[in-house]
Amino acid sequence: MKIFNTLTRRKEEFVPIEPGRISMYVCGPTVYNFIHIGNARPMIVFDTFRRYMEYRGYKVKFVSNFTDVDDKIIRKANEEGVSSEEISVRYIEECKKDMAALNVRPADVHPQATKEIDGMIDMISGLIDKGHAYVAADGTVYFRTRSFDEYGKLSHKNLDDLRTGERELKVSGEEQKEDPLDFVLWKPKKEGEPSWPSPWCDGRPGWHIECSVMSKKYLGETIDIHAGGEDLIFPHHENEIAQSECTSGKEFAHYWMHNGFLNIDNRKMSKSLGNFFTVREICEKYDPQVLRFFMQTAQYRGPLNFSAELMEQAKQSLERITTCGGMLKEALETAPEGALTDAEQAAFDGTQEYVKNFCDAMDDDLNTADAITAIFELVRAANVNVRPVSGEKAHKALVAQYYDTLQTLAGILGLFIVTEKTEGEDPEAEEIEGLIAQRKEAKKNKDFALADKIRDDLLARGIVLEDTREGTKWKRA
Ligand code: AMP
Ligand code: ZN
């Protein structure tokens, strides 16, 4: 397996610290709102990586945090007149629902900053003792950036270039810093903000320290892989390295993986630009696995542009896979037992080729785009050999081989090859689906009276609606 390592800017053969095991930390979201589909990209990418490495036999310990103390959370809490904790608890739950919809498996540990304050105080104290950090007059603790010789090694920035860039950046408290490059480890409390006691002042941690502390606590001083979106390379990951390596004297992470941005009109999707769609919104329009599949149509390091057209294409491509999955499942029920013909045996053996192509692509820095091409080769072969235009039914062993192989490869990508179809069989299905769409539109327009009327009229016809995260489902009572 080759991984592009941001630290060395090269694709490197992956060699774990302990044979057969992987320790991995992925920086998670700041929880103050529903996550947008840009935030979902690292989740899907690194979940896919985790699934693939497990398929290759590794035991992966996967840790991903929730940043639950932050200016944006505090602002949102003040707007709503509730505590920051109420905001973060709410959006952690919502984020977990979105992850489940996208079939992103929960991490082994989801640590939260506010539950790890003691560890942060310990690490900061150690950094002060070693001269890597200092306390300013008002109790703010800063990391002494120039005390770490290797600062800049991840982002490939040179300290003096940074110095010039930062001169423009005047932030409050700036005048207390020994050097503009120093960054905050602990800051004093302000009115209306959550705070914790510390040896320096009542206050709260800076953002970067949480990941250094949680990675060390749950995975150890040196881990195999640290990951996140490319916007985290600088300063977040650079600062994490400085804090961790000055604490332990050891290398913090061997491999640094960063996903490219999900863009809209070639601009990064972000909350601050307002050009975002939440996962929730997209999942109202599409089966969540279409979004998952869409993310996998590109290799993770490049930018990925989001558009309705590309989502439609992803939907249709995925349908080719699920249609084949459904066809194979059905064929299995009636396929004759018995020995394979020579041609069937050749087709059976040929499936190994697709598995190999899939793995070769994934081994090349998780090239899911090429891995999907290998799945389509398999689908094409299955369609030709199991459903011959004329001739006899394929033997069961071949159908089963196609079905199992397709299920395995799609499963590594976290996709289901057989989707439940409820509509279609009922002669009134189309009309009912149409009414459901009208009701959704009415709700969107806040015309709740109309929405309720549609529901009640359907109920009067014996049709019960159920609103789920995947959309509205219906059944006959
Ligand atoms: P945040 O909540 O902004 O800290 O982001 C959580 C994760 O989502 C981080 O790994 C970010 O790098 C990532 N992320 C945020 N926006 C995007 C985007 N438009 N494309 C890809 N990744 C993103
Ligand atoms: Zn982090």
XYZ file of C-alpha atoms and ligand atoms in Angstrom:
501
model
C 0.000 0.000 0.000
C 1.367 3.379 -0.942
C 0.240 6.507 0.846
C 1.012 10.074 -0.102
C 2.620 11.527 2.999
C 2.215 15.302 3.324
C 5.295 15.324 5.549
C 7.639 14.064 2.820
C 5.462 15.065 -0.148
C 5.960 11.622 -1.599
C 3.984 8.448 -2.016
C 5.528 6.041 0.462
C 5.082 2.358 1.140
C 2.973 2.043 4.261
C 4.862 0.316 7.069
C 2.984 0.191 10.372
C 4.720 0.637 13.719
C 3.390 -2.715 14.861
C 2.876 -5.375 12.193
C -0.805 -5.905 11.428
C -1.987 -2.904 13.407
C -2.772 0.699 12.539
C -3.264 3.593 14.909
C -5.076 6.439 13.246
C -6.372 9.842 14.336
C -8.696 11.942 12.179
C -9.520 15.515 13.168
C -13.273 15.757 13.462
C -15.757 18.587 13.158
C -16.446 21.562 15.371
C -20.002 20.937 16.485
C -22.171 24.032 16.243
C -24.408 23.201 13.314
C -25.409 20.385 10.998
C -22.343 19.181 9.133
C -22.062 20.156 5.483
C -21.054 17.808 2.716
C -17.503 19.254 2.740
C -17.133 18.037 6.314
C -18.463 14.682 5.147
C -15.603 14.262 2.684
C -12.888 13.404 5.245
C -15.362 11.213 7.096
C -16.139 9.175 3.991
C -12.555 9.125 2.725
C -10.984 7.908 5.946
C -13.822 5.505 6.685
C -13.138 3.974 3.273
C -9.432 3.796 4.099
C -10.241 2.099 7.396
C -12.522 -0.456 5.724
C -9.935 -1.237 3.068
C -7.108 -1.697 5.571
C -9.333 -4.007 7.597
C -10.066 -5.981 4.445
C -6.294 -6.293 4.014
C -6.149 -7.833 7.474
C -5.055 -4.896 9.632
C -6.555 -4.214 12.995
C -7.268 -0.498 12.904
C -7.680 1.633 16.003
C -9.515 4.700 14.806
C -9.918 7.840 16.899
C -11.767 10.971 15.800
C -12.577 13.936 18.013
C -15.429 16.368 18.313
C -14.275 19.918 18.998
C -16.889 20.988 21.523
C -15.398 24.216 22.863
C -14.822 26.976 20.353
C -15.771 30.575 19.565
C -18.381 29.492 17.026
C -20.104 27.190 19.495
C -20.141 29.935 22.116
C -21.563 32.432 19.631
C -24.330 30.037 18.620
C -25.128 29.296 22.282
C -25.399 33.005 23.040
C -27.638 33.547 20.023
C -29.998 30.845 21.223
C -29.657 31.758 24.886
C -28.575 28.241 25.853
C -25.317 26.761 27.169
C -22.452 25.798 24.840
C -22.845 22.293 26.119
C -26.423 22.145 24.923
C -25.273 23.195 21.448
C -22.407 20.735 21.247
C -24.397 17.797 22.642
C -27.175 18.516 20.137
C -24.895 18.694 17.112
C -22.765 15.732 18.109
C -25.967 13.683 18.080
C -26.987 15.135 14.719
C -23.524 14.514 13.314
C -23.663 10.892 14.427
C -26.998 10.494 12.636
C -25.493 11.874 9.418
C -22.499 9.582 9.754
C -24.812 6.599 10.192
C -26.827 7.616 7.124
C -23.589 7.797 5.115
C -22.526 4.422 6.502
C -19.476 5.989 8.163
C -18.691 3.689 11.042
C -18.305 5.267 14.476
C -14.689 5.652 15.571
C -13.374 3.362 18.300
C -13.147 6.486 20.421
C -14.812 9.862 19.821
C -13.107 12.033 22.438
C -14.423 15.497 23.230
C -12.242 18.436 24.170
C -14.300 19.429 27.208
C -13.824 15.974 28.728
C -10.041 16.054 28.400
C -9.185 19.317 30.130
C -6.966 17.660 32.774
C -4.802 16.076 30.095
C -4.462 19.426 28.348
C -3.408 21.149 31.568
C -0.803 18.415 32.095
C 0.635 18.757 28.612
C 0.712 22.551 28.805
C 2.445 22.403 32.218
C 5.059 20.073 30.768
C 5.664 22.428 27.850
C 6.109 25.361 30.241
C 8.556 23.318 32.362
C 10.635 22.547 29.288
C 10.696 26.161 28.135
C 8.488 25.515 25.102
C 5.661 27.635 26.473
C 5.230 30.706 28.671
C 2.529 32.484 30.635
C 1.702 36.088 29.716
C 0.634 38.707 32.247
C -3.101 38.047 31.843
C -2.697 34.261 32.254
C -2.695 33.366 28.549
C -0.272 30.536 27.816
C 1.564 30.661 24.495
C 3.621 28.064 22.693
C 7.101 29.393 21.931
C 7.147 28.480 18.251
C 10.812 29.202 17.615
C 11.782 26.788 20.388
C 10.877 23.926 18.046
C 13.524 23.709 15.356
C 11.420 21.623 13.042
C 8.436 23.977 12.988
C 7.135 24.180 9.421
C 8.174 20.666 8.414
C 4.653 19.508 7.590
C 3.470 22.555 5.692
C 6.938 23.070 4.197
C 6.952 26.646 5.375
C 9.960 28.514 6.491
C 9.730 30.405 9.792
C 10.953 33.660 8.327
C 8.411 33.566 5.482
C 5.738 33.011 8.082
C 7.054 35.914 10.085
C 6.555 38.264 7.145
C 3.065 36.939 6.483
C 1.941 37.270 10.070
C 2.998 40.862 10.509
C -0.332 41.880 9.049
C -2.211 39.711 11.475
C -2.952 41.713 14.573
C -5.054 39.732 16.995
C -6.063 40.712 20.481
C -3.419 39.792 23.002
C -0.836 39.964 20.241
C 1.233 42.511 22.128
C 1.780 40.003 24.944
C 3.469 37.492 22.696
C 7.212 37.174 22.646
C 6.945 36.496 18.928
C 3.997 36.871 16.527
C 4.414 33.215 15.505
C 3.593 31.979 19.010
C 0.163 30.425 19.358
C -2.297 30.023 22.199
C -2.402 26.943 24.407
C -4.688 28.335 27.101
C -6.708 31.539 27.207
C -8.407 33.428 30.048
C -12.162 33.246 30.365
C -14.436 35.959 29.113
C -17.911 36.802 30.325
C -20.483 34.249 29.129
C -17.923 31.629 28.109
C -17.375 28.153 29.522
C -14.214 27.953 31.612
C -12.157 25.629 33.736
C -9.689 26.336 36.546
C -6.010 26.005 35.672
C -2.696 26.938 37.310
C -2.578 30.048 35.083
C -6.100 31.423 35.084
C -9.703 30.291 34.778
C -10.104 29.802 31.087
C -10.267 27.392 28.204
C -7.861 25.563 25.937
C -6.751 26.721 22.494
C -7.894 24.519 19.640
C -4.667 22.710 18.704
C -3.801 21.267 22.100
C -6.859 19.001 22.229
C -5.733 16.792 19.347
C -2.177 16.414 20.708
C -3.598 15.323 24.057
C -6.284 12.989 22.771
C -4.064 11.351 20.189
C -1.479 10.606 22.871
C -4.032 9.390 25.379
C -5.910 7.015 23.094
C -3.201 5.968 20.638
C 0.202 6.661 22.203
C 3.057 9.099 21.683
C 3.807 7.990 18.141
C 0.996 6.908 15.844
C 0.851 5.564 12.321
C -1.487 8.010 10.609
C -2.873 11.438 11.367
C -5.443 12.775 8.939
C -7.902 15.516 8.065
C -8.791 18.014 5.378
C -5.962 19.918 3.699
C -7.005 23.171 5.383
C -5.745 21.638 8.619
C -2.136 21.271 7.458
C -1.375 24.792 8.600
C -1.553 25.879 11.296
C -3.516 23.122 13.066
C -1.421 20.071 12.250
C 1.840 21.995 12.278
C 1.015 23.163 15.797
C -0.034 19.689 16.895
C 3.364 18.379 15.792
C 5.162 21.126 17.697
C 3.216 20.508 20.910
C 3.442 16.716 20.740
C 7.065 16.407 19.681
C 8.234 18.952 22.251
C 6.347 16.961 24.894
C 7.506 13.450 24.007
C 10.741 14.038 22.127
C 9.437 11.488 19.620
C 7.943 11.675 16.163
C 4.209 12.364 16.500
C 2.837 10.596 13.407
C 4.567 8.669 10.640
C 2.087 9.413 7.860
C 0.009 12.536 7.321
C -2.958 12.137 4.980
C -4.991 15.112 3.801
C -8.098 15.131 1.649
C -8.665 17.834 -0.937
C -11.574 20.213 -0.782
C -15.093 19.665 -1.832
C -15.752 22.739 -3.938
C -18.719 24.536 -5.404
C -17.931 26.559 -8.509
C -14.257 25.996 -7.754
C -14.458 27.499 -4.290
C -14.126 25.552 -1.080
C -17.472 24.725 0.438
C -17.514 26.300 3.867
C -19.845 27.608 6.505
C -18.194 31.008 6.472
C -18.665 31.517 2.722
C -22.261 30.346 3.018
C -21.886 28.190 -0.124
C -22.730 24.923 1.553
C -25.294 22.153 1.552
C -25.800 20.159 4.696
C -25.658 16.388 4.533
C -29.269 16.499 5.708
C -30.369 18.573 2.717
C -28.662 16.339 0.203
C -30.082 13.220 1.823
C -33.585 14.568 1.316
C -32.964 14.529 -2.415
C -30.794 11.465 -2.758
C -30.220 8.141 -1.126
C -27.273 8.917 1.232
C -25.217 6.253 -0.455
C -25.274 8.300 -3.653
C -23.408 11.027 -1.763
C -20.959 8.494 -0.395
C -20.424 7.066 -3.875
C -20.061 10.559 -5.378
C -17.182 11.297 -2.971
C -15.492 8.094 -4.065
C -15.639 8.897 -7.764
C -12.492 11.021 -7.277
C -9.176 10.192 -5.655
C -9.266 11.799 -2.215
C -6.350 14.218 -2.564
C -7.669 16.176 -5.503
C -10.376 18.796 -5.368
C -13.880 17.557 -6.048
C -16.487 19.805 -7.530
C -20.040 19.393 -6.362
C -22.921 19.929 -8.752
C -26.403 18.587 -9.385
C -25.238 17.111 -12.711
C -22.388 15.210 -11.088
C -24.712 13.916 -8.388
C -27.126 12.717 -11.070
C -24.274 10.959 -12.819
C -23.205 9.372 -9.541
C -26.773 8.254 -8.937
C -26.996 6.603 -12.335
C -23.604 4.927 -12.004
C -24.481 3.581 -8.609
C -27.753 2.286 -10.000
C -25.834 0.186 -12.509
C -24.142 -1.488 -9.555
C -27.277 -1.940 -7.461
C -29.298 -3.151 -10.443
C -26.640 -5.764 -11.082
C -26.659 -6.661 -7.363
C -30.445 -7.098 -7.456
C -30.264 -9.139 -10.647
C -27.640 -11.446 -9.117
C -29.634 -11.884 -5.950
C -32.692 -12.882 -7.944
C -30.720 -15.133 -10.257
C -29.281 -16.956 -7.253
C -32.735 -18.134 -6.286
C -33.352 -19.991 -9.509
C -29.834 -20.750 -10.753
C -29.294 -24.451 -11.432
C -26.857 -26.400 -9.258
C -24.211 -28.452 -11.006
C -20.758 -28.268 -12.484
C -19.651 -25.143 -14.302
C -19.087 -25.340 -18.039
C -15.592 -24.487 -19.274
C -16.725 -20.996 -20.264
C -18.318 -20.490 -16.873
C -15.187 -21.683 -15.116
C -13.152 -19.148 -17.093
C -15.594 -16.422 -16.089
C -15.438 -17.602 -12.480
C -11.627 -17.430 -12.494
C -11.807 -14.050 -14.217
C -13.401 -12.452 -11.152
C -10.000 -12.568 -9.462
C -8.761 -10.126 -12.061
C -11.325 -7.525 -11.013
C -10.442 -7.998 -7.364
C -6.794 -7.513 -8.229
C -7.506 -4.370 -10.237
C -9.595 -3.035 -7.382
C -6.833 -3.682 -4.831
C -4.112 -2.292 -7.090
C -6.084 0.938 -7.341
C -6.724 1.126 -3.609
C -3.068 0.307 -2.906
C -2.120 3.321 -4.980
C -2.920 5.955 -2.349
C -6.569 4.949 -2.127
C -7.507 5.572 -5.720
C -11.221 4.922 -5.326
C -11.933 6.302 -8.795
C -9.972 3.462 -10.418
C -11.303 0.980 -7.885
C -14.818 1.853 -9.044
C -13.731 1.192 -12.640
C -12.765 -2.319 -11.519
C -16.237 -2.758 -10.011
C -17.776 -1.791 -13.328
C -15.660 -4.389 -15.107
C -17.131 -6.938 -12.730
C -20.674 -5.637 -13.284
C -20.252 -5.830 -17.038
C -18.991 -9.419 -16.861
C -21.807 -10.419 -14.520
C -24.432 -8.851 -16.768
C -23.072 -10.671 -19.802
C -22.504 -14.050 -18.200
C -25.403 -14.376 -15.828
C -28.051 -12.878 -18.029
C -27.169 -14.134 -21.468
C -29.414 -12.653 -24.087
C -30.213 -16.160 -25.190
C -29.249 -19.503 -23.818
C -29.353 -21.264 -20.515
C -29.234 -19.935 -17.029
C -25.798 -19.657 -15.478
C -24.908 -22.209 -12.828
C -25.304 -21.244 -9.218
C -21.596 -21.354 -8.347
C -20.828 -18.674 -10.933
C -23.758 -16.463 -9.923
C -22.725 -16.779 -6.273
C -19.145 -15.894 -7.153
C -20.252 -12.712 -8.917
C -22.620 -11.834 -6.125
C -20.063 -12.385 -3.358
C -17.305 -10.554 -5.205
C -19.544 -7.588 -5.940
C -20.725 -7.494 -2.360
C -17.155 -7.645 -1.018
C -15.784 -4.889 -3.240
C -18.784 -2.598 -2.782
C -18.660 -3.376 0.943
C -15.083 -2.088 1.144
C -16.391 1.194 -0.224
C -19.188 1.003 2.357
C -21.887 0.593 -0.317
C -24.846 -1.768 -0.336
C -25.435 -3.552 -3.622
C -29.022 -4.476 -2.994
C -31.358 -1.676 -2.035
C -34.863 -2.291 -0.809
C -37.478 -1.232 -3.286
C -40.890 -0.560 -1.812
C -42.360 1.441 -4.627
C -42.998 0.220 -8.110
C -45.053 -2.846 -7.322
C -48.094 -0.946 -6.173
C -50.227 0.343 -9.044
C -50.773 3.621 -7.172
C -47.128 4.027 -6.209
C -46.346 6.765 -8.673
C -49.310 8.866 -7.629
C -48.520 8.385 -3.935
C -44.881 9.319 -4.459
C -46.083 12.437 -6.273
C -48.268 13.432 -3.325
C -45.367 12.828 -0.948
C -43.242 15.161 -3.056
C -45.999 17.801 -2.960
C -46.193 17.457 0.815
C -42.451 17.935 1.112
C -42.636 21.034 -1.051
C -45.507 22.361 1.099
C -43.462 21.811 4.257
C -40.542 23.577 2.682
C -42.818 26.532 1.978
C -44.078 26.350 5.549
C -47.571 25.531 4.278
C -48.162 23.059 7.065
C -51.924 23.062 6.551
C -51.496 21.696 3.029
C -48.834 19.231 4.183
C -51.168 17.906 6.863
C -54.069 17.705 4.440
C -52.056 15.557 2.039
C -51.087 13.269 4.898
C -54.691 13.016 6.139
C -56.114 12.384 2.670
C -53.636 9.574 2.175
C -54.461 8.165 5.576
C -58.147 8.195 4.661
C -57.164 5.964 1.716
C -55.368 3.635 4.118
C -51.863 4.867 3.264
C -49.598 5.614 6.196
C -46.621 7.945 5.865
C -43.500 7.642 7.943
C -40.915 10.435 7.947
C -37.414 9.008 8.221
C -33.976 10.430 7.729
C -33.835 8.863 4.275
C -37.064 10.616 3.328
C -40.731 9.803 3.651
C -41.717 6.140 3.354
C -45.252 4.872 2.881
C -47.145 1.676 3.417
C -50.700 0.443 3.269
C -52.210 0.143 6.722
P -14.290 21.920 10.715
O -15.613 21.606 11.363
O -14.297 23.122 9.853
O -13.158 21.888 11.726
O -13.977 20.737 9.687
C -14.017 19.364 9.993
C -13.289 18.586 8.929
O -13.885 18.825 7.639
C -11.817 18.964 8.769
O -11.058 17.786 8.517
C -11.821 19.884 7.576
O -10.578 19.887 6.924
C -12.883 19.234 6.711
N -13.481 20.142 5.722
C -14.139 21.313 5.964
N -14.570 21.868 4.809
C -14.201 21.023 3.793
C -14.363 21.031 2.370
N -15.035 21.987 1.730
N -13.843 19.995 1.673
C -13.196 19.004 2.290
N -13.003 18.922 3.618
C -13.494 19.922 4.389
Zn -7.053 18.179 15.158
